[in-house]
Coordinates of C-alpha atoms in Angstrom, one line a residue:
Chain A
M1 CA 0.0 0.0 0.0
G2 CA 3.0 2.1 -0.4
P3 CA 1.8 4.0 -3.6
H4 CA 4.5 2.3 -5.7
A5 CA 3.0 -1.1 -4.7
G6 CA -0.4 0.0 -6.1
L7 CA 1.2 0.9 -9.4
D8 CA 3.1 -2.4 -9.4
L9 CA -0.2 -4.3 -9.0
V10 CA -1.8 -2.5 -11.9
E11 CA 1.4 -2.9 -14.0
K12 CA 1.3 -6.6 -13.3
I13 CA -2.4 -6.8 -14.3
L14 CA -1.4 -5.1 -17.7
T15 CA 1.5 -7.5 -18.1
L16 CA -0.7 -10.5 -17.5
T17 CA -3.2 -9.4 -20.1
P18 CA -2.1 -10.1 -23.7
A19 CA -2.9 -7.0 -25.8
T20 CA -2.1 -5.5 -29.2
K21 CA -4.0 -2.3 -28.7
D22 CA -5.3 -0.1 -25.8
Q23 CA -8.8 -1.5 -26.1
D24 CA -7.6 -5.1 -25.2
H25 CA -6.8 -4.0 -21.7
L26 CA -9.1 -4.5 -18.7
P27 CA -10.8 -1.8 -16.7
V28 CA -8.9 -0.9 -13.5
A29 CA -9.5 1.7 -10.9
L30 CA -6.6 2.5 -8.6
L31 CA -7.4 4.6 -5.5
S32 CA -4.1 5.6 -3.9
Y33 CA -4.6 7.7 -0.7
P34 CA -1.4 6.9 1.2
E35 CA -1.6 10.1 3.3
R36 CA -5.0 9.2 4.7
I37 CA -4.1 5.6 5.7
P38 CA -2.3 5.2 9.0
D39 CA 0.6 2.8 9.0
R40 CA -0.6 -0.7 9.3
S41 CA 2.3 -2.1 11.3
T42 CA 2.1 0.7 13.9
F43 CA -1.6 -0.1 14.5
L44 CA -1.0 -3.8 14.7
M45 CA 1.8 -3.4 17.2
D46 CA -0.2 -1.0 19.3
P47 CA -4.0 -1.0 18.7
S48 CA -4.3 2.3 20.6
Q49 CA -2.7 3.9 17.5
P50 CA -4.9 5.2 14.6
S51 CA -6.6 2.3 12.7
P52 CA -6.4 2.0 8.9
V53 CA -9.7 0.2 8.9
P54 CA -12.1 3.1 8.4
V55 CA -10.2 4.6 5.5
L56 CA -9.7 1.2 3.9
T57 CA -13.4 0.5 4.2
A58 CA -14.3 3.8 2.7
V59 CA -11.9 3.2 -0.2
A60 CA -13.4 -0.2 -0.9
R61 CA -16.9 1.4 -0.8
Q62 CA -15.7 4.0 -3.4
L63 CA -14.5 1.1 -5.6
D64 CA -17.9 -0.6 -5.2
D65 CA -19.6 2.7 -6.2
L66 CA -17.4 2.9 -9.3
G67 CA -18.7 -0.5 -10.3
A68 CA -15.8 -2.7 -9.2
T69 CA -16.8 -6.2 -8.3
V70 CA -13.5 -7.5 -7.0
A71 CA -10.6 -5.7 -5.3
G72 CA -7.2 -6.3 -3.9
I73 CA -5.2 -4.5 -1.2
P74 CA -1.6 -4.3 -2.3
C75 CA -0.2 -4.5 1.3
N76 CA 0.5 -7.8 3.0
T77 CA 0.4 -6.2 6.4
A78 CA -3.1 -5.1 5.8
H79 CA -4.1 -8.8 5.7
A80 CA -3.7 -9.2 9.4
P81 CA -7.2 -10.2 10.7
A82 CA -7.4 -7.1 12.9
I83 CA -7.4 -5.0 9.6
F84 CA -8.6 -7.3 6.7
D85 CA -11.4 -9.1 8.5
A86 CA -12.6 -5.9 10.0
V87 CA -12.8 -4.2 6.6
R88 CA -14.6 -7.2 5.1
E89 CA -17.0 -7.2 8.0
Q90 CA -17.8 -3.5 7.7
L91 CA -18.4 -3.9 4.0
R92 CA -20.8 -6.7 4.6
A93 CA -22.6 -4.7 7.3
S94 CA -23.2 -1.9 4.9
G95 CA -24.4 -4.2 2.2
H96 CA -21.6 -3.6 -0.2
Q97 CA -21.1 -6.4 -2.7
I98 CA -17.4 -5.9 -3.6
R99 CA -15.2 -8.9 -2.9
L100 CA -11.8 -8.4 -1.4
L101 CA -9.3 -11.1 -2.4
H102 CA -6.9 -12.2 0.3
M103 CA -3.4 -11.7 -1.0
I104 CA -1.6 -14.1 1.5
D105 CA -4.1 -16.9 1.0
E106 CA -3.9 -16.5 -2.8
A107 CA -0.1 -16.5 -2.7
V108 CA 0.1 -19.7 -0.6
R109 CA -2.6 -21.4 -2.7
H110 CA -0.7 -20.5 -5.8
V111 CA 2.4 -22.2 -4.6
Q112 CA 0.4 -25.3 -3.6
R113 CA -1.0 -25.4 -7.1
T114 CA 2.2 -24.7 -9.0
H115 CA 5.1 -25.9 -6.8
A116 CA 3.7 -28.7 -4.7
D117 CA 7.2 -30.3 -4.7
L118 CA 8.5 -27.6 -2.4
R119 CA 8.9 -28.5 1.3
R120 CA 10.4 -25.6 3.2
I121 CA 9.3 -22.0 2.4
G122 CA 10.6 -18.8 3.9
T123 CA 9.1 -15.4 4.3
M124 CA 10.4 -11.9 4.3
A125 CA 7.8 -9.4 5.6
T126 CA 7.3 -6.5 8.0
L127 CA 7.9 -7.0 11.7
A128 CA 4.1 -7.0 12.3
V129 CA 3.5 -9.8 9.8
H130 CA 6.4 -11.7 11.4
R131 CA 5.1 -11.3 14.9
L132 CA 1.5 -12.2 13.9
K133 CA 2.8 -15.2 12.0
L134 CA 0.5 -14.4 9.0
Y135 CA 2.6 -16.2 6.3
R136 CA 4.0 -18.7 8.8
E137 CA 0.5 -20.1 9.7
A138 CA -0.8 -20.0 6.1
I139 CA 2.3 -21.9 4.9
A140 CA 1.9 -24.5 7.6
R141 CA -1.9 -24.9 6.9
A142 CA -1.0 -25.6 3.2
G143 CA 1.2 -28.5 4.3
F144 CA 4.6 -26.8 3.8
E145 CA 7.2 -26.2 6.5
P146 CA 7.6 -22.5 7.2
V147 CA 11.1 -21.0 7.5
V148 CA 11.2 -17.7 9.4
P149 CA 14.1 -15.4 9.9
D150 CA 15.7 -15.2 13.4
E151 CA 14.5 -12.3 15.5
R152 CA 17.8 -10.4 15.0
V153 CA 17.6 -10.6 11.2
Q154 CA 13.9 -9.6 11.2
V155 CA 14.5 -6.6 13.5
E156 CA 18.0 -5.5 12.3
V157 CA 18.0 -6.4 8.6
I158 CA 14.5 -6.9 7.1
N159 CA 12.5 -4.2 8.9
P160 CA 15.0 -1.4 8.2
T161 CA 15.3 -2.6 4.6
I162 CA 11.6 -1.7 4.2
F163 CA 11.2 1.3 6.5
D164 CA 14.5 3.0 7.1
P165 CA 13.8 6.7 6.4
Q166 CA 17.3 7.2 4.8
W167 CA 17.8 4.1 2.6
G168 CA 14.7 1.9 3.0
L169 CA 12.4 0.7 0.2
K170 CA 9.6 3.1 1.3
V171 CA 12.0 5.9 0.3
Q172 CA 13.5 4.4 -2.8
S173 CA 12.7 1.0 -4.4
T174 CA 13.2 1.1 -8.2
P175 CA 16.1 0.7 -8.0
P176 CA 16.7 0.2 -4.3
T177 CA 19.7 1.9 -2.6
E178 CA 22.8 -0.2 -2.5
R179 CA 22.4 -0.7 1.2
A180 CA 18.8 -1.9 0.8
R181 CA 19.9 -4.3 -1.9
Q182 CA 22.7 -5.7 0.3
S183 CA 20.3 -6.1 3.2
L184 CA 17.9 -8.0 1.0
L185 CA 20.6 -10.4 -0.1
E186 CA 21.7 -10.9 3.5
A187 CA 18.1 -11.8 4.5
I188 CA 17.8 -14.2 1.5
D189 CA 21.1 -15.9 2.4
H190 CA 19.9 -16.2 6.0
L191 CA 16.7 -17.9 5.0
R192 CA 18.4 -20.2 2.6
D193 CA 20.9 -21.1 5.4
N194 CA 17.9 -22.0 7.5
G195 CA 16.7 -24.4 4.9
A196 CA 14.2 -22.4 2.7
E197 CA 13.8 -23.7 -0.8
A198 CA 11.7 -20.7 -1.8
I199 CA 10.8 -17.3 -0.3
F200 CA 7.6 -15.3 -0.2
L201 CA 8.4 -11.6 -0.8
G202 CA 5.8 -10.9 1.8
C203 CA 5.8 -7.1 1.7
T204 CA 4.7 -5.3 -1.5
E205 CA 7.8 -3.1 -1.5
L206 CA 10.1 -6.2 -1.8
P207 CA 9.2 -7.3 -5.4
L208 CA 9.8 -3.7 -6.5
A209 CA 13.3 -4.0 -5.4
V210 CA 13.8 -7.7 -6.3
P211 CA 12.1 -8.3 -9.6
E212 CA 14.0 -11.6 -10.1
S213 CA 12.1 -14.9 -9.9
H214 CA 15.3 -16.6 -8.7
L215 CA 18.2 -15.2 -6.8
D216 CA 21.3 -17.0 -5.7
G217 CA 19.6 -20.2 -6.6
I218 CA 16.5 -19.7 -4.5
R219 CA 13.0 -19.2 -5.9
L220 CA 11.3 -15.9 -5.0
I221 CA 7.5 -15.8 -5.0
D222 CA 5.8 -12.4 -5.7
P223 CA 2.4 -12.1 -4.0
T224 CA 1.7 -8.9 -5.9
R225 CA 1.9 -10.8 -9.1
V226 CA -0.3 -13.6 -7.7
L227 CA -2.8 -11.0 -6.6
A228 CA -2.8 -9.5 -10.1
R229 CA -3.5 -12.9 -11.6
A230 CA -6.2 -13.6 -9.1
L231 CA -8.0 -10.3 -9.8
I232 CA -8.1 -11.1 -13.5
R233 CA -9.2 -14.7 -12.8
E234 CA -12.1 -13.5 -10.8
T235 CA -13.3 -10.9 -13.4
Y236 CA -12.1 -11.8 -16.9
P237 CA -10.7 -15.4 -16.7
D238 CA -10.6 -15.8 -20.4
R239 CA -8.3 -12.8 -20.7
L240 CA -5.5 -14.2 -18.5
S241 CA -2.3 -15.0 -20.2
A242 CA -1.0 -18.6 -19.8
P243 CA 1.3 -18.9 -16.7
A244 CA 4.9 -19.0 -17.7
S245 CA 6.2 -22.3 -16.5
D246 CA 9.5 -20.8 -15.2
Q247 CA 7.8 -18.2 -13.0
A248 CA 6.6 -18.9 -9.6
A249 CA 3.9 -16.3 -10.0
Chain B
M1 CA -4.4 6.8 -22.6
G2 CA -2.9 3.6 -23.3
P3 CA -3.1 2.1 -19.8
H4 CA 0.7 2.2 -19.5
A5 CA 0.6 5.9 -20.0
G6 CA -1.8 6.3 -17.1
L7 CA 0.6 4.4 -14.8
D8 CA 3.5 6.5 -16.1
L9 CA 1.6 9.6 -15.2
V10 CA 1.0 8.4 -11.6
E11 CA 4.6 7.2 -11.4
K12 CA 5.8 10.6 -12.3
I13 CA 3.6 12.2 -9.7
L14 CA 5.2 9.9 -7.1
T15 CA 8.7 10.7 -8.4
L16 CA 8.0 14.5 -8.2
T17 CA 6.9 14.2 -4.6
P18 CA 9.7 13.9 -2.1
A19 CA 8.8 11.3 0.5
T20 CA 10.3 9.2 3.2
K21 CA 7.2 7.2 4.1
D22 CA 3.9 6.2 2.5
Q23 CA 2.0 9.0 4.2
D24 CA 4.1 11.6 2.4
H25 CA 2.5 10.8 -0.9
L26 CA -0.4 12.6 -2.5
P27 CA -3.9 11.2 -3.0
V28 CA -4.3 10.0 -6.6
A29 CA -7.2 8.2 -8.4
L30 CA -6.4 6.5 -11.6
L31 CA -9.4 5.3 -13.6
S32 CA -8.2 3.2 -16.5
Y33 CA -11.0 1.9 -18.8
P34 CA -9.2 1.4 -22.1
E35 CA -11.6 -1.1 -23.5
R36 CA -14.5 1.4 -23.2
I37 CA -12.7 4.4 -24.8
P38 CA -12.8 4.3 -28.6
D39 CA -9.5 5.1 -30.4
R40 CA -9.0 8.9 -30.4
S41 CA -7.1 9.0 -33.7
T42 CA -9.7 6.9 -35.5
F43 CA -12.5 9.3 -34.4
L44 CA -10.5 12.4 -35.3
M45 CA -9.7 11.1 -38.8
D46 CA -13.4 10.1 -39.3
P47 CA -16.0 11.7 -37.1
S48 CA -18.6 9.1 -38.2
Q49 CA -16.6 6.6 -36.0
P50 CA -17.4 6.1 -32.3
S51 CA -16.5 9.2 -30.2
P52 CA -14.5 8.9 -27.0
V53 CA -16.2 12.0 -25.6
P54 CA -19.0 10.4 -23.7
V55 CA -16.8 7.9 -21.9
L56 CA -14.1 10.5 -21.1
T57 CA -16.8 12.8 -19.8
A58 CA -18.3 10.0 -17.6
V59 CA -14.8 9.2 -16.2
A60 CA -14.1 12.8 -15.4
R61 CA -17.5 12.9 -13.6
Q62 CA -16.5 9.8 -11.6
L63 CA -13.3 11.5 -10.6
D64 CA -15.2 14.6 -9.5
D65 CA -17.6 12.3 -7.5
L66 CA -14.5 10.8 -5.8
G67 CA -13.5 14.3 -4.7
A68 CA -10.8 15.1 -7.3
T69 CA -10.6 18.8 -8.0
V70 CA -8.1 18.6 -10.9
A71 CA -7.5 15.9 -13.6
G72 CA -5.3 15.2 -16.5
I73 CA -5.8 13.0 -19.5
P74 CA -2.6 11.1 -20.3
C75 CA -3.2 11.1 -24.1
N76 CA -2.0 13.9 -26.3
T77 CA -4.4 13.0 -29.1
A78 CA -7.3 13.4 -26.7
H79 CA -6.4 17.1 -26.6
A80 CA -7.7 17.8 -30.0
P81 CA -10.5 20.4 -29.6
A82 CA -13.1 17.9 -31.0
I83 CA -12.5 15.8 -28.0
F84 CA -11.0 17.9 -25.2
D85 CA -13.1 21.0 -25.6
A86 CA -16.2 18.8 -25.9
V87 CA -15.4 17.0 -22.7
R88 CA -14.8 20.3 -20.9
E89 CA -18.1 21.7 -22.3
Q90 CA -20.1 18.7 -21.2
L91 CA -18.6 18.9 -17.7
R92 CA -19.5 22.5 -17.5
A93 CA -23.0 21.9 -18.7
S94 CA -23.6 19.3 -16.0
G95 CA -22.2 21.6 -13.3
H96 CA -19.1 19.5 -12.5
Q97 CA -16.3 21.5 -10.9
I98 CA -13.4 19.3 -11.8
R99 CA -10.7 21.1 -13.8
L100 CA -9.0 19.3 -16.7
L101 CA -5.5 20.5 -17.3
H102 CA -4.4 20.8 -21.0
M103 CA -1.4 18.6 -21.5
I104 CA -0.2 20.2 -24.7
D105 CA -0.6 23.8 -23.5
E106 CA 1.2 22.9 -20.3
A107 CA 4.1 21.3 -22.2
V108 CA 4.6 24.3 -24.4
R109 CA 4.3 26.7 -21.5
H110 CA 6.8 24.7 -19.6
V111 CA 9.4 25.0 -22.4
Q112 CA 8.7 28.8 -22.7
R113 CA 9.4 29.1 -19.0
T114 CA 12.5 26.8 -18.7
H115 CA 14.1 26.9 -22.2
A116 CA 13.3 30.2 -23.7
D117 CA 16.6 30.1 -25.5
L118 CA 15.4 27.4 -27.9
R119 CA 14.2 28.4 -31.3
R120 CA 13.2 25.4 -33.3
I121 CA 11.2 22.6 -31.7
G122 CA 10.1 19.4 -33.3
T123 CA 7.2 17.0 -32.5
M124 CA 6.7 13.3 -32.7
A125 CA 3.0 12.4 -32.3
T126 CA 0.2 10.4 -33.8
L127 CA -0.9 11.0 -37.4
A128 CA -4.1 12.7 -36.0
V129 CA -2.1 15.2 -33.9
H130 CA 0.2 15.8 -36.9
R131 CA -2.7 16.4 -39.3
L132 CA -4.5 18.6 -36.8
K133 CA -1.3 20.6 -36.1
L134 CA -2.0 20.5 -32.4
Y135 CA 1.7 20.8 -31.3
R136 CA 2.7 22.8 -34.3
E137 CA 0.2 25.6 -33.7
A138 CA 0.9 25.7 -29.9
I139 CA 4.6 25.9 -30.5
A140 CA 4.2 28.8 -33.0
R141 CA 1.8 30.6 -30.7
A142 CA 4.5 30.4 -28.0
G143 CA 7.0 32.1 -30.3
F144 CA 9.1 29.1 -31.3
E145 CA 9.5 27.7 -34.8
P146 CA 7.8 24.3 -35.2
V147 CA 9.7 21.5 -36.9
V148 CA 7.4 18.8 -38.3
P149 CA 8.3 15.5 -39.8
D150 CA 7.8 15.0 -43.5
E151 CA 4.6 13.2 -44.4
R152 CA 6.5 10.0 -45.3
V153 CA 8.3 9.8 -41.9
Q154 CA 5.0 10.6 -40.1
V155 CA 3.1 7.9 -42.0
E156 CA 5.8 5.2 -42.5
V157 CA 7.9 5.6 -39.4
I158 CA 6.3 7.5 -36.5
N159 CA 2.7 6.1 -36.8
P160 CA 3.7 2.4 -37.0
T161 CA 6.1 3.0 -34.1
I162 CA 3.1 3.8 -32.0
F163 CA 0.4 1.5 -33.4
D164 CA 1.9 -1.4 -35.3
P165 CA 0.1 -4.5 -33.9
Q166 CA 3.3 -6.6 -34.1
W167 CA 6.0 -4.4 -32.8
G168 CA 4.6 -1.0 -31.9
L169 CA 4.6 0.8 -28.6
K170 CA 0.9 0.0 -27.9
V171 CA 2.0 -3.7 -27.8
Q172 CA 5.3 -3.3 -26.0
S173 CA 6.9 -0.2 -24.6
T174 CA 9.0 -0.9 -21.6
P175 CA 11.3 -1.8 -23.2
P176 CA 10.2 -1.2 -26.8
T177 CA 10.9 -3.8 -29.4
E178 CA 14.2 -3.3 -31.2
R179 CA 12.4 -2.3 -34.4
A180 CA 10.4 0.4 -32.5
R181 CA 13.5 1.7 -30.9
Q182 CA 15.2 1.9 -34.3
S183 CA 12.2 3.7 -35.8
L184 CA 12.2 6.2 -32.9
L185 CA 15.9 7.0 -33.5
E186 CA 15.2 7.4 -37.2
A187 CA 12.5 9.9 -36.5
I188 CA 14.6 11.8 -34.0
D189 CA 17.5 12.0 -36.6
H190 CA 15.0 13.2 -39.2
L191 CA 13.7 16.0 -37.0
R192 CA 17.3 17.0 -36.1
D193 CA 18.3 17.1 -39.7
N194 CA 15.3 19.4 -40.3
G195 CA 16.7 21.8 -37.7
A196 CA 15.0 20.8 -34.4
E197 CA 16.9 21.7 -31.3
A198 CA 14.4 19.9 -29.0
I199 CA 11.6 17.5 -29.6
F200 CA 8.2 17.1 -27.8
L201 CA 7.5 13.4 -27.3
G202 CA 3.9 14.2 -28.2
C203 CA 2.3 10.8 -27.7
T204 CA 2.2 9.3 -24.2
E205 CA 3.6 6.0 -25.4
L206 CA 6.8 7.7 -26.5
P207 CA 8.3 8.6 -23.1
L208 CA 7.7 5.0 -22.0
A209 CA 10.1 3.9 -24.7
V210 CA 12.5 6.9 -24.6
P211 CA 13.0 7.8 -21.0
E212 CA 16.2 9.8 -21.8
S213 CA 16.1 13.6 -21.5
H214 CA 18.7 13.8 -24.2
L215 CA 19.4 11.5 -27.1
D216 CA 22.0 11.9 -29.8
G217 CA 22.6 15.4 -28.6
I218 CA 19.0 16.6 -28.8
R219 CA 16.7 17.5 -25.9
L220 CA 13.6 15.4 -25.5
I221 CA 10.6 17.0 -23.7
D222 CA 8.2 14.6 -21.9
P223 CA 4.7 16.1 -21.7
T224 CA 3.6 13.3 -19.3
R225 CA 6.1 14.6 -16.8
V226 CA 5.0 18.2 -17.4
L227 CA 1.4 17.1 -16.8
A228 CA 2.4 15.3 -13.5
R229 CA 4.2 18.4 -12.3
A230 CA 1.2 20.6 -13.3
L231 CA -1.3 18.3 -11.4
I232 CA 0.8 18.7 -8.2
R233 CA 1.2 22.4 -8.8
E234 CA -2.6 22.9 -9.0
T235 CA -3.3 20.8 -5.9
Y236 CA -0.4 20.6 -3.5
P237 CA 2.2 23.2 -4.8
D238 CA 4.2 23.1 -1.6
R239 CA 4.8 19.4 -2.1
L240 CA 6.4 19.7 -5.5
S241 CA 10.1 18.8 -5.7
A242 CA 12.4 21.5 -7.1
P243 CA 12.9 21.1 -10.8
A244 CA 16.1 19.4 -11.7
S245 CA 18.1 22.0 -13.7
D246 CA 19.2 19.4 -16.3
Q247 CA 15.7 18.1 -17.1
A248 CA 13.5 19.7 -19.6
A249 CA 10.5 18.5 -17.7

């Protein structure tokens, strides 16, 4: 839900839709109101802080009013039940029909479907997603073995990679700063050393900075790309390009 | 108004807004309905063809309903009076307050302000923009001397570069096909041979394929970037990054 992540989601919808002219592309509405949406992690770590739920619900209602039938939230952290389930519940309560796809569930189901041979899958995500075990539990439910970073790597490497106000991905992601790129590689090495055969890039800033589907011999799974594919599947399934066999998403 | 051009416009708004966290970014709504909007060039060349005016007006009204006060249309061809003026008139007639900025006028004013030393300025655009002299007349009104491609280069080089269903920019722009890139360079050489000191990339697909601000010693002006800057200036002027002195836009 960094604004670049929203653009990345729409870009991936375009890429997954074969087209030879403008009119071949699907209708997409992107409502990007970053200044109005309180930080998801801050709220999850301290529920006395401002909640992103009211604004997210209002934005989903606006999308519904525009005629959207299905929507995605390009922020993994927003899929914590305290946010995502609350938004869904408020939409239901007000009678809005728009369906929110669940990015993390979609990503894990995608790997079940396309890479059932994997056994141990790691995650890189925000500290909030790490503490709440969002990917970890979804991976385990799907029958894989989750590989999580040590607390030190989570706190001292991964989190600053995303949020550091000098060199983090929220400041600059395409391309990332040299320091962010080095931190990412350190985290990937760490997860591989802990046995991961693949890694979920479980914060939407990460695939902006690491577009590779493989790095240092490890498979990287891009939940933004999975969400883009799911949004097309749920609206215009016949317009979806065939999955490339060499891509995890 | 190719959907990639819409993303490019939003990306440029983000780039022009200094930020260290998500909440520093401006609220943006992108409504991208390419399949519903008839081809602008086709309509301009033959007004018996479907008009894009009704859908463009409806989209502008939706943006107004969302709370947008200012909007841009990331398509130079849509700025022909038969389209742009008609949309503005319909919005006025229905009492909608949203203001549409005029991309071509903004681009030419920008060059007047920042590069008053230029004398001869060329344009690459669609055949419709070429025939209707949209850039040519705006350039002349601003006191510069317009440089236009010969009819053969316009028809056989520039137009296929944008529209060819096999290798044109509407099919693939980031990066463009090798053939499209070669065609672009041929057109730039041609305009320089005809005396252009700078060139407007007057179709929003062009800056996707030619991100350079200079190429082969000639200055390239990106109207999408000018439009992004104008949208910020008209809404949150204090959030606009300082213009880089080495960039035309």
